[in-house]
mmCIF file of C-alpha atoms in Angstrom:
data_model
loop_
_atom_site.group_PDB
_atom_site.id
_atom_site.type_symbol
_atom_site.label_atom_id
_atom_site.label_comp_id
_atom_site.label_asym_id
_atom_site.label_seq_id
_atom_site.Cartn_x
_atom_site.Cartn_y
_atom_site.Cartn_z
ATOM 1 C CA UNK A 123 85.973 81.060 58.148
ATOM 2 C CA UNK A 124 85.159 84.369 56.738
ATOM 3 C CA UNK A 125 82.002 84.562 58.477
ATOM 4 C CA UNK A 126 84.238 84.267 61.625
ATOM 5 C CA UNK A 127 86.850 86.595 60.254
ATOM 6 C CA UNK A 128 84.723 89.577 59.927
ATOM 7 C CA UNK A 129 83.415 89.210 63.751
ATOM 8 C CA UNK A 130 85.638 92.138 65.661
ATOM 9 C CA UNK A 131 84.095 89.895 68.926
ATOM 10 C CA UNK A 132 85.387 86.759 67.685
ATOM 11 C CA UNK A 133 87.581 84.661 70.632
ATOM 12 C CA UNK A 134 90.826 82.887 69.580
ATOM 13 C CA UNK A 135 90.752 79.769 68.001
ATOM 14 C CA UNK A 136 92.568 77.211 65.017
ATOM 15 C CA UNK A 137 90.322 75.687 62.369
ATOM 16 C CA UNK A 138 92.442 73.524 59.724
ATOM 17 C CA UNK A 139 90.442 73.624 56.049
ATOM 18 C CA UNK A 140 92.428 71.412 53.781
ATOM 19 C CA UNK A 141 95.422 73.097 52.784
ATOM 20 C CA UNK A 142 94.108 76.437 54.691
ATOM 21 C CA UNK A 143 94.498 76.998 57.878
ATOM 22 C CA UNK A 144 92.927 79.840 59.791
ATOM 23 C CA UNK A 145 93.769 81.466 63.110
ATOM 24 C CA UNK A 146 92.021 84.341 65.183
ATOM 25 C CA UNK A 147 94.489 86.383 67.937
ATOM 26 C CA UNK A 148 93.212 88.746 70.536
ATOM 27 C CA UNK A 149 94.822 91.766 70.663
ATOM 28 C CA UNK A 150 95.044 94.116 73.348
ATOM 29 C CA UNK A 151 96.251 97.749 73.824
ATOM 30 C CA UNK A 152 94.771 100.528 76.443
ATOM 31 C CA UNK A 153 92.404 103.252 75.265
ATOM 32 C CA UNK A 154 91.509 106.715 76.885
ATOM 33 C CA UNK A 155 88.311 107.359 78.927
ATOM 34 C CA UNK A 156 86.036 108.868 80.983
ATOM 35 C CA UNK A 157 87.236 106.610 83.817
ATOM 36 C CA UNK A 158 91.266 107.069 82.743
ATOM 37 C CA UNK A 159 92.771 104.591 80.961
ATOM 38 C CA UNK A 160 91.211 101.146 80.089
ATOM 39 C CA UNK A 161 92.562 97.834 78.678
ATOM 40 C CA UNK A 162 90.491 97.312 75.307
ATOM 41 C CA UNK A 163 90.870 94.343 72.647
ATOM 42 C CA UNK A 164 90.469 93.302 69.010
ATOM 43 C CA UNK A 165 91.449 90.444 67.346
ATOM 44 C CA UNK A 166 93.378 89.423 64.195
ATOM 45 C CA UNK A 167 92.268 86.711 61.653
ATOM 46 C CA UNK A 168 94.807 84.874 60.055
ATOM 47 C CA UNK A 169 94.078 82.777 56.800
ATOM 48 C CA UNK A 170 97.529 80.645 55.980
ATOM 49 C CA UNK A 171 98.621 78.115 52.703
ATOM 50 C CA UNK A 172 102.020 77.416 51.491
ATOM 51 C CA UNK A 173 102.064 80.181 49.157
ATOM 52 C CA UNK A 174 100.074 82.647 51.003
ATOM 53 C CA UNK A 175 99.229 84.632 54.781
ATOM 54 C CA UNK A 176 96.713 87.268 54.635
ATOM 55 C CA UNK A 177 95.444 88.842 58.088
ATOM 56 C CA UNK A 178 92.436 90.921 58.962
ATOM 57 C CA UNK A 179 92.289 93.182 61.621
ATOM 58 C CA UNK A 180 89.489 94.390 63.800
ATOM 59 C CA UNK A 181 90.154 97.209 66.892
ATOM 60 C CA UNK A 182 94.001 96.402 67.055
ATOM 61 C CA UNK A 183 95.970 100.246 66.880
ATOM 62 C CA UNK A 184 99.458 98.554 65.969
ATOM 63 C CA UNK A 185 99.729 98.293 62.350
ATOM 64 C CA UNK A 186 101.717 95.229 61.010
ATOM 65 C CA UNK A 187 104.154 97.404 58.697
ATOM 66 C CA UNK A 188 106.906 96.781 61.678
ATOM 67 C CA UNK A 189 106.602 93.634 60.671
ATOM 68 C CA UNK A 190 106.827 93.216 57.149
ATOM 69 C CA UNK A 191 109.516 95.490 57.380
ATOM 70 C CA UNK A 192 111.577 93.503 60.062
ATOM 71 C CA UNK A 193 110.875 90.346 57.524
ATOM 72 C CA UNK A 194 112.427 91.747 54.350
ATOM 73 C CA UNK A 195 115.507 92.700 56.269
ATOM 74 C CA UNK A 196 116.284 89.444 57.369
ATOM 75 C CA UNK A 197 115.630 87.380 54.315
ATOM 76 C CA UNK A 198 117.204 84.252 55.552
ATOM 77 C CA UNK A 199 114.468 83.957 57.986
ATOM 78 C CA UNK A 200 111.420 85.153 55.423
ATOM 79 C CA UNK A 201 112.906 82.314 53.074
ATOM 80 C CA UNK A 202 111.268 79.991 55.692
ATOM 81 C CA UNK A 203 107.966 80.916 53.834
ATOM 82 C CA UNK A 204 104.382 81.940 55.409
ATOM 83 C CA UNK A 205 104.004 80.048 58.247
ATOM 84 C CA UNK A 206 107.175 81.687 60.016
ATOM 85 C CA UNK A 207 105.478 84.824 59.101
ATOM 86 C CA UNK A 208 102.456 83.546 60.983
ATOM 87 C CA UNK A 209 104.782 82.913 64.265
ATOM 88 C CA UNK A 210 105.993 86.794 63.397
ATOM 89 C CA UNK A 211 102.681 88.199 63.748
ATOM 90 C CA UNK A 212 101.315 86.020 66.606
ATOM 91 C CA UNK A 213 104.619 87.171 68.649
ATOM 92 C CA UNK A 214 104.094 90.879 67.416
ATOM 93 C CA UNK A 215 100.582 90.288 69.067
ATOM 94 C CA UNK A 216 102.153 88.713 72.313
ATOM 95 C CA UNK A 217 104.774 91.326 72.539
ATOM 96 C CA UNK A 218 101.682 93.557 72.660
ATOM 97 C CA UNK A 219 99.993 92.264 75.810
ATOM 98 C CA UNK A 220 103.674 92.817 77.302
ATOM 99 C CA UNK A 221 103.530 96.160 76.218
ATOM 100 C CA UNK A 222 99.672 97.109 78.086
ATOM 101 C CA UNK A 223 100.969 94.926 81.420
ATOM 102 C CA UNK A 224 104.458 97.100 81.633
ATOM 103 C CA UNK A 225 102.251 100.146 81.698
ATOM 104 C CA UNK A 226 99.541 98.962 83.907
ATOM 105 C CA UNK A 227 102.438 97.733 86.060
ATOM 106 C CA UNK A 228 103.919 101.102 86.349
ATOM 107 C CA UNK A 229 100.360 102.628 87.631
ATOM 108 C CA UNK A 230 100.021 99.761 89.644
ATOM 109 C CA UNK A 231 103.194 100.753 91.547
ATOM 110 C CA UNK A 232 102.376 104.135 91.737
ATOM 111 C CA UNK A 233 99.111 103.414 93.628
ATOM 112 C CA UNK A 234 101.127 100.767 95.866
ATOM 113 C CA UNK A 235 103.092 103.936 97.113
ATOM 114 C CA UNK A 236 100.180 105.815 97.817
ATOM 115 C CA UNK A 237 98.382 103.624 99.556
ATOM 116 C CA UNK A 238 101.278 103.463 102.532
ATOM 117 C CA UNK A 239 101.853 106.969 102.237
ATOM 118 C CA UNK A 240 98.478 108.217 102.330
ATOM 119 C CA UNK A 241 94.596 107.131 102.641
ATOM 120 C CA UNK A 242 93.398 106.761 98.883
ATOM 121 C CA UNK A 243 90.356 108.869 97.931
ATOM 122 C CA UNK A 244 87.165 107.630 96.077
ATOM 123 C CA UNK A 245 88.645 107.886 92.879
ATOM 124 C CA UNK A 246 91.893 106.091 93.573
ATOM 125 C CA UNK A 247 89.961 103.937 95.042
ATOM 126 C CA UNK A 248 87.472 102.595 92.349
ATOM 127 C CA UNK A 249 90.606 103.291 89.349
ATOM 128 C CA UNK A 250 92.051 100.081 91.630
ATOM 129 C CA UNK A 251 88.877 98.449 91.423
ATOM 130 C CA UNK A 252 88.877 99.113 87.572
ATOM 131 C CA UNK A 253 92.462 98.115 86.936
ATOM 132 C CA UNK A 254 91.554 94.493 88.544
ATOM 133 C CA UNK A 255 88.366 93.963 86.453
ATOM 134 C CA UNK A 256 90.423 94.480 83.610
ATOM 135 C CA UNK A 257 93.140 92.226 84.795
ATOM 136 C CA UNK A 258 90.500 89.381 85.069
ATOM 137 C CA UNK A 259 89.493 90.198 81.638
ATOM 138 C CA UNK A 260 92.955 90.414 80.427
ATOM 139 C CA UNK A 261 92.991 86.844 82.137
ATOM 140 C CA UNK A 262 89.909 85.460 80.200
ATOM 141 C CA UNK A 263 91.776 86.352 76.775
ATOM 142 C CA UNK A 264 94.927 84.668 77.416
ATOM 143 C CA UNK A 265 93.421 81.421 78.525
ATOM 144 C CA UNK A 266 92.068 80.369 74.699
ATOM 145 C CA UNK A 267 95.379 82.634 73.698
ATOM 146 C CA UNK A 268 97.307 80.068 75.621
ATOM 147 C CA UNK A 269 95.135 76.814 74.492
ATOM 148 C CA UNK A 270 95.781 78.074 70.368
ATOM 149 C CA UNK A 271 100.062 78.770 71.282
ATOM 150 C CA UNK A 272 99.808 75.190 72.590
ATOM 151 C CA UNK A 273 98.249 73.669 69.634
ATOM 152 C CA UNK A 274 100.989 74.778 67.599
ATOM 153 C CA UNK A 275 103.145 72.836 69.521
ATOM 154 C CA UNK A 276 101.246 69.659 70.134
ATOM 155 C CA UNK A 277 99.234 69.082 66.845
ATOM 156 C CA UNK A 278 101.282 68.266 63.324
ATOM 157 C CA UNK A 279 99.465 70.471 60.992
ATOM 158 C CA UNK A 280 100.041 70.138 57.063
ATOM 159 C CA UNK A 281 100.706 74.424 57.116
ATOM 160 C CA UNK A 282 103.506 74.311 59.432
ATOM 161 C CA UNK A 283 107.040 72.955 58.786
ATOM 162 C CA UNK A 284 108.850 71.047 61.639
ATOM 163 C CA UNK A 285 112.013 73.271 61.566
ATOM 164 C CA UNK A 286 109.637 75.911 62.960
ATOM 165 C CA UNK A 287 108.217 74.199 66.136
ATOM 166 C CA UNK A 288 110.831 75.956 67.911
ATOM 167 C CA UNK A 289 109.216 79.419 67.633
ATOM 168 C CA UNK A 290 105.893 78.127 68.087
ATOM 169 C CA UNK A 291 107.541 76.440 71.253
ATOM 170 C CA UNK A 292 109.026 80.224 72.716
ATOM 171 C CA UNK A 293 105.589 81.763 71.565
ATOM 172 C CA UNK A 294 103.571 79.495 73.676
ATOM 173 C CA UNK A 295 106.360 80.395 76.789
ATOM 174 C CA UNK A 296 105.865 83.782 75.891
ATOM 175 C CA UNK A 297 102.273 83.891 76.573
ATOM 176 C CA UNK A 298 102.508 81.491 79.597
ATOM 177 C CA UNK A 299 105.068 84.505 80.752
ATOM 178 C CA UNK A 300 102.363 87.015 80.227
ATOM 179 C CA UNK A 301 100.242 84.886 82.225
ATOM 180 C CA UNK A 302 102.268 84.793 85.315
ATOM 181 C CA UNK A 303 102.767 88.901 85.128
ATOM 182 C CA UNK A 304 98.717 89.172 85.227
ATOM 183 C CA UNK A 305 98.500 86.759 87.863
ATOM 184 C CA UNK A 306 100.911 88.614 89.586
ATOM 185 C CA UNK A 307 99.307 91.917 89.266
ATOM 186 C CA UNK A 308 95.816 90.971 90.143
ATOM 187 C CA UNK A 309 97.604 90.115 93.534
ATOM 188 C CA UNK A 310 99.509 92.839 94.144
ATOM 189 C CA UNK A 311 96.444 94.901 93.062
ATOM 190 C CA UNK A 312 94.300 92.619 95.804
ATOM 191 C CA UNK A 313 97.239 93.555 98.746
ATOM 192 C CA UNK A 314 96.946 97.429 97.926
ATOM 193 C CA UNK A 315 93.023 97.312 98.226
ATOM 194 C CA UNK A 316 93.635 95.252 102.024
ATOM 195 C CA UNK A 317 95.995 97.293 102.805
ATOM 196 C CA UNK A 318 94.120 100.399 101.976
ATOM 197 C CA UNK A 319 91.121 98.665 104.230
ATOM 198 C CA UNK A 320 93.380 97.745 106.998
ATOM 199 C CA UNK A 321 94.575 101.508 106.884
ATOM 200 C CA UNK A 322 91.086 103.239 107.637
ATOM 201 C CA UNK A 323 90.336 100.620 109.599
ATOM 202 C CA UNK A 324 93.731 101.834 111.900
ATOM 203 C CA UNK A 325 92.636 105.055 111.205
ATOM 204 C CA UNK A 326 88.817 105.009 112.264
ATOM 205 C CA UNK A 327 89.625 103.066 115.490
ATOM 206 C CA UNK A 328 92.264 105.820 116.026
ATOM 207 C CA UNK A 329 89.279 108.119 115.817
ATOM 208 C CA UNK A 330 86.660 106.245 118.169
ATOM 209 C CA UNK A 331 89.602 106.194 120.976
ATOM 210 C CA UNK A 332 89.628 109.903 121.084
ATOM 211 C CA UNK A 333 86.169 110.449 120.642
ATOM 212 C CA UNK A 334 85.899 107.875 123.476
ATOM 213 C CA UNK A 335 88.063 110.043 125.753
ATOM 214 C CA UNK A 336 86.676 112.979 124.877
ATOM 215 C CA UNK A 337 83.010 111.371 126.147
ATOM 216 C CA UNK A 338 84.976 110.627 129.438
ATOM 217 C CA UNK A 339 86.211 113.820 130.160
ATOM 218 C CA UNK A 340 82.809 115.659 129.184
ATOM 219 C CA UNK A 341 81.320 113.242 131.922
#
């Protein structure tokens, strides 16, 4: 488990060790580069007992001291002990993929509009290209992200009280939520890139009449 723990590459997954049990999240949050801006990942691993939770992060940006904080406030919820502080993090990390697909959402948008108001250049062109590889990868982390919020639900585990199924319950709906938004993305990303096809096409056949006439008037 701490083998797997210090791997930054390290999918998500449950592994129950006794009285231990240890989680690993992906994360997700967008990154500047040379190509604009990209979706990039970590993960978190999580190693939970009754009287313990400590978490290791690898390539994750958003610190956990929102967190903590938000927990001592409301002591009548931290009094529930380390496994609702587990659902706390693992919804902090949810919340997070929300965060990346409102933004991508919002360029996503943009680009719809500009593909009916105008033919998109090269560049426009492969950034949609680029947004929908990333939405497929996006896609490939919330599957096993799905399969671990579903475990919570479906497997009795020593680590986790039964008063706090119904978080685990909402956490697994919130990533099932998350999963529907990417679907529905990668589609509306797919109907810009035909529509910006069918456009040109319009455009070039538009072109080949007049060049047409023009070859009938020259003869």
């Amino acid at each position: 488990a701490v083998e797997d723990a210090l791997d930054p590459r390290h999918l998500p997954k449950m592994e129950n060790y006794g009285d231990t049990l240890f989680v690993v999240a992906r994360t997700v949050h967008l990154e500047d580069g040379n190509g604009g801006t990209r979706i990039a990942y970590g993960n978190t691993a999580i190693f939970l007992g009754r009287q313990f939770i400590i978490t290791v992060r690898h390539g994750s940006m958003r610190s956990h001291a929102p967190i903590r904080q938000q927990l001592e406030a409301t002591p009548w919820l931290l009094k529930h002990g380390p496994d609702y502080v587990l659902h706390a993090i693992l919804d902090f990390i949810v919340d997070g993929y929300f965060e990346v697909i409102d933004l991508v959402e919002e360029q996503v948008l943009v680009m719809e509009d500009q593909a009916l108001e105008s033919f998109l250049n090269r560049e426009q062109t492969a950034r949609l290209f680029t947004l929908r590889r990333d939405l497929f990868r996006v896609t490939r982390s919330l599957g096993p992200m799905q399969d671990l919020a579903n475990r919570f639900v479906n497997i009795e585990l020593p680590q986790i009280d039964i008063e706090i199924d119904p978080y685990f319950r909402d956490l697994a709906d919130q990533v099932r939520r998350v999963n529907y938004r990417v679907a529905g993305l990668r589609d509306t990303l797919t109907s810009v890139i035909e529509t910006s096809v069918l456009l040109e096409q319009q455009r070039q056949g538009v072109i080949t009449q007049q060049l047409a006439a023009w070859a009938a008037i020259l003869a």
